[in-house]
PDB file of N, CA and C in Angstrom:
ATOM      1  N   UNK A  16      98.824  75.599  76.275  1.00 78.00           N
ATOM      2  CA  UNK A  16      99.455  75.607  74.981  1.00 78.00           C
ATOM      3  C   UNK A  16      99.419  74.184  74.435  1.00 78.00           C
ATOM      4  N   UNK A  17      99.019  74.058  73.071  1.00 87.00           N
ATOM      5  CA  UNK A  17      98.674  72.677  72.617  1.00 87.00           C
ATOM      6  C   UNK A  17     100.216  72.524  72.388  1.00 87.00           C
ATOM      7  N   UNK A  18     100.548  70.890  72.646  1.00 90.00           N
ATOM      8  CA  UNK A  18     101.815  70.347  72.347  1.00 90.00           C
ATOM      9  C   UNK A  18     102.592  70.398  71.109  1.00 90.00           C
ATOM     10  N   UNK A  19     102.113  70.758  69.776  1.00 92.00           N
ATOM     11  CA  UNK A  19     102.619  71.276  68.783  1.00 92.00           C
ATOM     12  C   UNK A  19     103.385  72.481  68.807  1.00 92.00           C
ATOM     13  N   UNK A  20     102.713  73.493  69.865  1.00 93.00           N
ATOM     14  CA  UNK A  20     103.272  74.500  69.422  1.00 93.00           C
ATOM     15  C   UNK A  20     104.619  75.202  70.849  1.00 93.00           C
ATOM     16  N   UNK A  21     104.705  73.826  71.506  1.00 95.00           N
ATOM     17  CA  UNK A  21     105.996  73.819  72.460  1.00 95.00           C
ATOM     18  C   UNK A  21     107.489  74.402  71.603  1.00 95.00           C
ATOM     19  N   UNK A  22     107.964  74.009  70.579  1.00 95.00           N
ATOM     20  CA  UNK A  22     108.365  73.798  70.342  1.00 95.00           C
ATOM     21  C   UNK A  22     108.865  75.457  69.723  1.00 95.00           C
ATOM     22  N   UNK A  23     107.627  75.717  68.912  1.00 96.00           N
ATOM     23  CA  UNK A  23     107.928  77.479  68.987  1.00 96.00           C
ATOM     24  C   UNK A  23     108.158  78.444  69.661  1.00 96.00           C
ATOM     25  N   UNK A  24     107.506  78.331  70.634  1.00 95.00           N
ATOM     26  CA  UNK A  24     107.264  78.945  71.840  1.00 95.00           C
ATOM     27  C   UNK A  24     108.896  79.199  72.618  1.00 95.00           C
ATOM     28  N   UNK A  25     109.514  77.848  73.005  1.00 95.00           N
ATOM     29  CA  UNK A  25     110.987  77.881  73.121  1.00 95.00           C
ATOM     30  C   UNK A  25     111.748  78.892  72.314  1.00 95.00           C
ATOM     31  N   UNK A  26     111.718  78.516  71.090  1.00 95.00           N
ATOM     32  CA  UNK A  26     112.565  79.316  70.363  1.00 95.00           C
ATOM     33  C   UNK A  26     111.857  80.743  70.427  1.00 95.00           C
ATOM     34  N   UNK A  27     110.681  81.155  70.417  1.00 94.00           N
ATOM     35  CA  UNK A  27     110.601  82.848  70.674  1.00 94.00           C
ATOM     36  C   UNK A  27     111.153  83.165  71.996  1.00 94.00           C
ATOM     37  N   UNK A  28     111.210  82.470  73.129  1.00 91.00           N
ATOM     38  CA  UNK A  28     111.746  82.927  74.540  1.00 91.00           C
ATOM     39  C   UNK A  28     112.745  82.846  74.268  1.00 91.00           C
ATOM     40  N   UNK A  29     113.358  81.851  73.606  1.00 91.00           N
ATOM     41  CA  UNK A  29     115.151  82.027  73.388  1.00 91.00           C
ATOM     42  C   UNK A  29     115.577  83.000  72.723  1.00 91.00           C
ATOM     43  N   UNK A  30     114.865  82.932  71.695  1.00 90.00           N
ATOM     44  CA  UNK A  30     115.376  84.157  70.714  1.00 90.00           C
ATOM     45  C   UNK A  30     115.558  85.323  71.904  1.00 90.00           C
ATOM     46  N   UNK A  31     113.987  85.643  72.489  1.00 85.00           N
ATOM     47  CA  UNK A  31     113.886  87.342  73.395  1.00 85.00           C
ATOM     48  C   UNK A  31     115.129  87.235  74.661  1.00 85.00           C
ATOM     49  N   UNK A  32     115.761  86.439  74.868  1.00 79.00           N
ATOM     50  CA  UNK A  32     116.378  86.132  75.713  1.00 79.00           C
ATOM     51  C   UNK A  32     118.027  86.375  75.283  1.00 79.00           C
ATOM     52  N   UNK A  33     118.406  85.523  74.587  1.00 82.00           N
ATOM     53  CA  UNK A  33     119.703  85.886  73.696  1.00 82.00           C
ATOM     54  C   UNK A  33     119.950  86.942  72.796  1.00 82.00           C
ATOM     55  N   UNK A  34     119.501  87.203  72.466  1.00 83.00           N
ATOM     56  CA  UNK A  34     119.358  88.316  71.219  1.00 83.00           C
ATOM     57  C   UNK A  34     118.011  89.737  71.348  1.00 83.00           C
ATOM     58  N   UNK A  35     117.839  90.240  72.271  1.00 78.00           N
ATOM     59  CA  UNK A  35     117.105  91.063  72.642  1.00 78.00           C
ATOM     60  C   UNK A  35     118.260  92.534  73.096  1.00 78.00           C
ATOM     61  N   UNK A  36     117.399  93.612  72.348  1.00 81.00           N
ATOM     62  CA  UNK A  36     118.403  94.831  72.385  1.00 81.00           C
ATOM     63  C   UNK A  36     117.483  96.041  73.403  1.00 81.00           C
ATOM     64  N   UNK A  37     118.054  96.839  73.936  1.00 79.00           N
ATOM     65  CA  UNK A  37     117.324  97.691  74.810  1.00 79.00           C
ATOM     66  C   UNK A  37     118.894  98.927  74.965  1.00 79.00           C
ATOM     67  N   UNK A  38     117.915  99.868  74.151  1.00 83.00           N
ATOM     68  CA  UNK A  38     118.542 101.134  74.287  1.00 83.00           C
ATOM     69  C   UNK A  38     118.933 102.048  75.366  1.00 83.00           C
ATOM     70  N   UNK A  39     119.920 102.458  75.339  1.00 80.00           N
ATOM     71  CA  UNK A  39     120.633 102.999  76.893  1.00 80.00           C
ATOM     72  C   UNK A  39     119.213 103.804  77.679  1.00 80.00           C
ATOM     73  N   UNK A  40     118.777 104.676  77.082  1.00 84.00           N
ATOM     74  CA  UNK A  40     117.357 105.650  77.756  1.00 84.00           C
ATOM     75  C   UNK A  40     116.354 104.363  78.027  1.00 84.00           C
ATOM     76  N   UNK A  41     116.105 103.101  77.582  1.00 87.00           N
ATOM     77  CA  UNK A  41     114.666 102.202  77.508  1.00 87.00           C
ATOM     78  C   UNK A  41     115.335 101.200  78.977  1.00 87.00           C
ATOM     79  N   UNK A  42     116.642 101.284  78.838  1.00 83.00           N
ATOM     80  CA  UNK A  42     117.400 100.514  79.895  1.00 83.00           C
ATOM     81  C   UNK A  42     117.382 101.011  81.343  1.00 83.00           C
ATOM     82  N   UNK A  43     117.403 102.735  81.224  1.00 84.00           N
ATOM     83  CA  UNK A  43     117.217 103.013  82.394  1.00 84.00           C
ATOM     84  C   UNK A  43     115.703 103.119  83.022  1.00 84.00           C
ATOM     85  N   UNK A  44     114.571 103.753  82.184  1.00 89.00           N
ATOM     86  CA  UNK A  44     113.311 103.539  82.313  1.00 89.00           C
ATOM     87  C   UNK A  44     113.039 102.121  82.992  1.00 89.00           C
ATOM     88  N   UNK A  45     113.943 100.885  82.647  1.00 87.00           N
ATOM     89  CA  UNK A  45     113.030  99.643  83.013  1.00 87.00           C
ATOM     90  C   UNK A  45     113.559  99.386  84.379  1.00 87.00           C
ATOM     91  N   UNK A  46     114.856  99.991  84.578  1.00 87.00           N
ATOM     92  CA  UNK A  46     115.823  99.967  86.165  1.00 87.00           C
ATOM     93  C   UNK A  46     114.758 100.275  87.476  1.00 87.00           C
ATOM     94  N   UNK A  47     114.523 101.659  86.436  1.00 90.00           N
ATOM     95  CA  UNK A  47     113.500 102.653  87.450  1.00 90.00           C
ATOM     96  C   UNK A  47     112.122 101.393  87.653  1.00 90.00           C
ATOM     97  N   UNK A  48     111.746 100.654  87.096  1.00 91.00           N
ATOM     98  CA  UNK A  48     110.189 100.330  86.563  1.00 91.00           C
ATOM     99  C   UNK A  48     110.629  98.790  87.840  1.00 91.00           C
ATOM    100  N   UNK A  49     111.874  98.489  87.639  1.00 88.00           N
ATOM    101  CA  UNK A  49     112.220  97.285  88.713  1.00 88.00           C
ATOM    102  C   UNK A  49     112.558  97.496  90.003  1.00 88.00           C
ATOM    103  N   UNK A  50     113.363  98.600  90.299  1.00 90.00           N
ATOM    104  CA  UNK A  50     113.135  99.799  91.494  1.00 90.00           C
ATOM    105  C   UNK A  50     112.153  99.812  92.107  1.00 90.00           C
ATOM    106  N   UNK A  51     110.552 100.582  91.424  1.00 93.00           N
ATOM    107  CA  UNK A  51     108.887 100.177  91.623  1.00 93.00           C
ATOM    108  C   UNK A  51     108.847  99.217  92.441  1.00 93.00           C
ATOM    109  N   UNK A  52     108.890  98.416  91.257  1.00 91.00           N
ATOM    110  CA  UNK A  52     108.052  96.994  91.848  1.00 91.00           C
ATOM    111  C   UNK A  52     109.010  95.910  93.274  1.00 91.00           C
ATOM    112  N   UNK A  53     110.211  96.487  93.161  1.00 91.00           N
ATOM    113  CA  UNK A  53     110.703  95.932  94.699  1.00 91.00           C
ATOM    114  C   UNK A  53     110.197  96.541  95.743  1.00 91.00           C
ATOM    115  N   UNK A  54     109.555  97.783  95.764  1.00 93.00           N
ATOM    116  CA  UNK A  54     109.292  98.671  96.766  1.00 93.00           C
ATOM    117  C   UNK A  54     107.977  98.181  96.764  1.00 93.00           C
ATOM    118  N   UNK A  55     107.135  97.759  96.219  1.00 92.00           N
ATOM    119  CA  UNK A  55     105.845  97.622  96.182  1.00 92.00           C
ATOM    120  C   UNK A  55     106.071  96.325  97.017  1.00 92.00           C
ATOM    121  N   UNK A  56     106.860  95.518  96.781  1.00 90.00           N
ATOM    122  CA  UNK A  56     106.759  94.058  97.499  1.00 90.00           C
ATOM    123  C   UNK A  56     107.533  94.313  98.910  1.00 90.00           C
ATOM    124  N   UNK A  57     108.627  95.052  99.461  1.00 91.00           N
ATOM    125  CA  UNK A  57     108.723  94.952 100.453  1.00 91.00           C
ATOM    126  C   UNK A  57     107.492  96.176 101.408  1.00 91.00           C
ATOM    127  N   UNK A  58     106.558  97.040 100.869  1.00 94.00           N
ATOM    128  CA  UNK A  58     105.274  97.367 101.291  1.00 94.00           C
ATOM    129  C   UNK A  58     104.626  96.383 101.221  1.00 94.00           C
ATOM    130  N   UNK A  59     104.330  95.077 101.059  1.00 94.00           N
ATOM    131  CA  UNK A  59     103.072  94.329 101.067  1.00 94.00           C
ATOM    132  C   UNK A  59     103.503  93.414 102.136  1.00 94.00           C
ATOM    133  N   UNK A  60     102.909  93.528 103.623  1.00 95.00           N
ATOM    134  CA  UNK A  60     103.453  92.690 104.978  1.00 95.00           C
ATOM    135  C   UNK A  60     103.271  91.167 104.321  1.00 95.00           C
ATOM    136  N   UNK A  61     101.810  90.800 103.409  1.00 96.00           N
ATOM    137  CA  UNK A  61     102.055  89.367 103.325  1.00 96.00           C
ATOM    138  C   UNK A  61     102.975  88.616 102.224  1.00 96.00           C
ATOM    139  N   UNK A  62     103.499  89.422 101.576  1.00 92.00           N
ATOM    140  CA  UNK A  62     104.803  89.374 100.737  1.00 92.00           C
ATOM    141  C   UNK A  62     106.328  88.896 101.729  1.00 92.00           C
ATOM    142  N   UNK A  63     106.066  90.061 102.553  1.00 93.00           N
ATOM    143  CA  UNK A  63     107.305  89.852 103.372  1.00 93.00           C
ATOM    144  C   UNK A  63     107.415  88.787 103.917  1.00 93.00           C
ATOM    145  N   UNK A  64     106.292  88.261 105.011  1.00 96.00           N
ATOM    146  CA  UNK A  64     106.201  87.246 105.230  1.00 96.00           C
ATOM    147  C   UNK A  64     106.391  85.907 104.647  1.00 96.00           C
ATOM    148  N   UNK A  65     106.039  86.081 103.630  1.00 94.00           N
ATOM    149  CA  UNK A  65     106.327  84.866 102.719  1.00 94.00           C
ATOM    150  C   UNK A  65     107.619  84.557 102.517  1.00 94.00           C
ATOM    151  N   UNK A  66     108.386  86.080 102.046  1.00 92.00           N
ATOM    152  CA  UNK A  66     109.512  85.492 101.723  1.00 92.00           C
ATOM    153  C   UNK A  66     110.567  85.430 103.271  1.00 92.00           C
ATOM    154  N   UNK A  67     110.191  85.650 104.165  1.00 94.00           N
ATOM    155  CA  UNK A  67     110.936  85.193 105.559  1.00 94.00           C
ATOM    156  C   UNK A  67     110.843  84.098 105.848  1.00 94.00           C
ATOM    157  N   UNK A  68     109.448  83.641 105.425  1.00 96.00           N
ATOM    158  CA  UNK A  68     108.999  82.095 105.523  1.00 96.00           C
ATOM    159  C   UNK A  68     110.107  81.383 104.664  1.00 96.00           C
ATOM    160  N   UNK A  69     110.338  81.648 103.312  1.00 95.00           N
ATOM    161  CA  UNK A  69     110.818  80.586 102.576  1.00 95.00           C
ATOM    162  C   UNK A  69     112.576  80.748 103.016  1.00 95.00           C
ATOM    163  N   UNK A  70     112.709  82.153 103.146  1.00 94.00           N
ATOM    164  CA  UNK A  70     114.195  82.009 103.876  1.00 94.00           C
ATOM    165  C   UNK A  70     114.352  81.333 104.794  1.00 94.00           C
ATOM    166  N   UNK A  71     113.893  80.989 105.957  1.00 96.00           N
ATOM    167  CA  UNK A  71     113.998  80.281 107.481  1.00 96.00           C
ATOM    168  C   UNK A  71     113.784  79.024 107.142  1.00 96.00           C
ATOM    169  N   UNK A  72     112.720  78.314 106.026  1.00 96.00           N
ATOM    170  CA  UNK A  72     112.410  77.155 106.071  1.00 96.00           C
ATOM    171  C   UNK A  72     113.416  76.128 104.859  1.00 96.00           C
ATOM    172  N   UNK A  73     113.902  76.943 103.784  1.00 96.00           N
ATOM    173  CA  UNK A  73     114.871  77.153 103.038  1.00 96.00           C
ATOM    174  C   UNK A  73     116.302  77.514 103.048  1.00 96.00           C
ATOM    175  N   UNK A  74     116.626  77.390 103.929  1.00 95.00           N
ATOM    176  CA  UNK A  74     118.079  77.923 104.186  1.00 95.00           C
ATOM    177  C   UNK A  74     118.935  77.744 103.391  1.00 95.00           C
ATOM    178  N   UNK A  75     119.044  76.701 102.594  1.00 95.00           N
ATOM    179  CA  UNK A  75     119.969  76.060 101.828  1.00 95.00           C
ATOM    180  C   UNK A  75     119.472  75.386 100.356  1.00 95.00           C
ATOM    181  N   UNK A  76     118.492  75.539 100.190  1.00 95.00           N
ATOM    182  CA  UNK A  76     117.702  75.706  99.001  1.00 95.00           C
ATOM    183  C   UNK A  76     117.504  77.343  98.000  1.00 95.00           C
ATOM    184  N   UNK A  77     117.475  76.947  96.635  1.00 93.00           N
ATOM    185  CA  UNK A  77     116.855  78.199  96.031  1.00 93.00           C
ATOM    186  C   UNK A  77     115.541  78.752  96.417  1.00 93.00           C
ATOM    187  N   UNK A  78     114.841  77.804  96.949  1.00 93.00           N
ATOM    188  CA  UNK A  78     113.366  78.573  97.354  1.00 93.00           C
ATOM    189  C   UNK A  78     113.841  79.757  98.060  1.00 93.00           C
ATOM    190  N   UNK A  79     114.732  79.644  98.805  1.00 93.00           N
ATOM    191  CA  UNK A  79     114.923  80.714 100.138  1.00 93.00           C
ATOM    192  C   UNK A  79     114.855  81.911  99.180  1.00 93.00           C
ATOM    193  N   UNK A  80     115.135  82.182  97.849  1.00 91.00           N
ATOM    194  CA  UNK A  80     115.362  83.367  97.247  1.00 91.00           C
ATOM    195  C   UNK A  80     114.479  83.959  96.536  1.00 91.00           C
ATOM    196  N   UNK A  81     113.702  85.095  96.518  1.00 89.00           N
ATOM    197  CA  UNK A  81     112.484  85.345  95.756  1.00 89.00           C
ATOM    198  C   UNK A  81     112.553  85.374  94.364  1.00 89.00           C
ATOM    199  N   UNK A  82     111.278  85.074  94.070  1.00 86.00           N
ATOM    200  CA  UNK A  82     111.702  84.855  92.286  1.00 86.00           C
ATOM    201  C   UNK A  82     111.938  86.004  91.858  1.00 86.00           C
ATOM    202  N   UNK A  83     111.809  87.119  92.085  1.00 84.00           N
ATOM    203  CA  UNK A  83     111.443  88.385  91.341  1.00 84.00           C
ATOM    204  C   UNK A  83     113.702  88.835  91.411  1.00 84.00           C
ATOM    205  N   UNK A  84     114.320  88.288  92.133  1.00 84.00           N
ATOM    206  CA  UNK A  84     115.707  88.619  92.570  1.00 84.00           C
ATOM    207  C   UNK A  84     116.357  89.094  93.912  1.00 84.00           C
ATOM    208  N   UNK A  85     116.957  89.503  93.989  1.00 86.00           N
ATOM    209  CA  UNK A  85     117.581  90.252  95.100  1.00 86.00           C
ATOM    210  C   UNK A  85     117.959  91.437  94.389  1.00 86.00           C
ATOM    211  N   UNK A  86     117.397  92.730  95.246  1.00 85.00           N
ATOM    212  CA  UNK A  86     117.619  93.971  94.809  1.00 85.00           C
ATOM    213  C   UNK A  86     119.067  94.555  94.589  1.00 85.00           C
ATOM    214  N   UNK A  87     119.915  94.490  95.586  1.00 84.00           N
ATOM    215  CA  UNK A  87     120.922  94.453  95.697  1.00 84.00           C
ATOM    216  C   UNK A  87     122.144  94.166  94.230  1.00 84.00           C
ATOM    217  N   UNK A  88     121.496  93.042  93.803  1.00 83.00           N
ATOM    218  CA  UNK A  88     121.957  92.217  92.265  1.00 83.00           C
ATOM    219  C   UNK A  88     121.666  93.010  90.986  1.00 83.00           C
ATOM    220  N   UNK A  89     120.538  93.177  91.108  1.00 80.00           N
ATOM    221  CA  UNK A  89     119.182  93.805  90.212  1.00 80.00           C
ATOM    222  C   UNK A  89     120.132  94.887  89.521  1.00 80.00           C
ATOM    223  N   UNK A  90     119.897  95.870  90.925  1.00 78.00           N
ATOM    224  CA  UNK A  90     120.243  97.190  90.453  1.00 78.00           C
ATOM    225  C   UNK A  90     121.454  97.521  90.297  1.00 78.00           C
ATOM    226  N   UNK A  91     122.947  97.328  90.832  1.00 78.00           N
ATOM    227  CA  UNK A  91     123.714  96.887  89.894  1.00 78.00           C
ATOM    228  C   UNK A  91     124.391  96.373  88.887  1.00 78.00           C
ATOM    229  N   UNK A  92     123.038  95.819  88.152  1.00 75.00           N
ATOM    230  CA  UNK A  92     123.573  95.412  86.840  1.00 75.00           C
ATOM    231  C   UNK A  92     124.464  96.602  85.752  1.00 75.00           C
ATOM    232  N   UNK A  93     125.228  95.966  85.497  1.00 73.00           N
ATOM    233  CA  UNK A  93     125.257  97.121  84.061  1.00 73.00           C
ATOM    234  C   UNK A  93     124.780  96.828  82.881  1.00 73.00           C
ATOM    235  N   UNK A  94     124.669  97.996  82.046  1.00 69.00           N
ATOM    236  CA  UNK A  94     123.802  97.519  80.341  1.00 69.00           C
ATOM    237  C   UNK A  94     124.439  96.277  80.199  1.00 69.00           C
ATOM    238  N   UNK A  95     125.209  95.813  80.128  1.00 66.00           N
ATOM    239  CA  UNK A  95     125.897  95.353  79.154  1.00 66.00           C
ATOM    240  C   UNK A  95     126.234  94.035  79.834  1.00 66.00           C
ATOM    241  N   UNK A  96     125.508  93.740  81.151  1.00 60.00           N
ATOM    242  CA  UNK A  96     125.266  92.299  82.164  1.00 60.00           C
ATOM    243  C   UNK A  96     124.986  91.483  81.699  1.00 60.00           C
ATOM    244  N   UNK A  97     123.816  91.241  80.771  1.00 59.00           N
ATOM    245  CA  UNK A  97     123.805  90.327  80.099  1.00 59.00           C
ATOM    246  C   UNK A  97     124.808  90.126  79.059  1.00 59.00           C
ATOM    247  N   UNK A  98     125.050  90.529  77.899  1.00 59.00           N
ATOM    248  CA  UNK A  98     126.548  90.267  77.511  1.00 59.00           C
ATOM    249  C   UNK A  98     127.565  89.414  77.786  1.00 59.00           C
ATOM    250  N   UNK A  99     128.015  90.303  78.799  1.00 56.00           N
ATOM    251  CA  UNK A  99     129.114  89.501  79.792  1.00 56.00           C
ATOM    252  C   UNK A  99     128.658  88.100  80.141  1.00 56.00           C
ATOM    253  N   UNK A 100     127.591  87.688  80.193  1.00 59.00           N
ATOM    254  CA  UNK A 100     127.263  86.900  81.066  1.00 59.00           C
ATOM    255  C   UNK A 100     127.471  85.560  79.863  1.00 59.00           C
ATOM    256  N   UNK A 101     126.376  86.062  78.768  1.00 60.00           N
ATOM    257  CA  UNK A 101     126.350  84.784  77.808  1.00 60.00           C
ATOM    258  C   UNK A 101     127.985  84.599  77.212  1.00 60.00           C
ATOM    259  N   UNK A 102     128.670  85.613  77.713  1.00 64.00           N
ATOM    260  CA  UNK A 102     130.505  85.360  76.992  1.00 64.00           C
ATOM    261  C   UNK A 102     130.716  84.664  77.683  1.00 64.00           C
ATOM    262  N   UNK A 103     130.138  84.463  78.767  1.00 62.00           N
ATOM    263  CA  UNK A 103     130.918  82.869  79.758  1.00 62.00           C
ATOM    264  C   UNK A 103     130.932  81.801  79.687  1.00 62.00           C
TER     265      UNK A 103
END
């Protein structure tokens, strides 16, 4: 991205980030669609590995945590998680 256009770029991720709406039916479709793709990564042995690697070698660092989340977190969100969150 040429350095001029840094500057836009921010503000469209911010914008999709703060102000982004997702309808109760489009909300659950994407639950299901993040559901998927955790299952796909704990099926892939060199996935796993990796992230055992960065846990053991990471203990006390964010690396230890996969970028994609912890499922556990994920899927308990409620609609309305984000919300709550930016009210803080």
């Amino acid at each position: 991205m040429p350095k001029a256009g840094v500057s836009t770029a921010l503000d469209v991720l911010a914008d999709a980030m703060m102000n982004s709406t997702l309808p109760p039916e489009e909300y659950s479709k994407e639950q299901e669609v993040i559901r998927r793709e955790f299952a796909m990564g704990f099926d892939d042995p060199d996935r796993m590995a990796g992230q055992l690697l960065f846990a053991t070698a990471y203990q006390r660092h964010p690396y230890r945590l996969p970028v994609i989340g912890q499922l556990k977190f994920t899927i308990n969100l409620p609609k309305n998680g984000d919300a709550v969150y930016k009210a803080r």
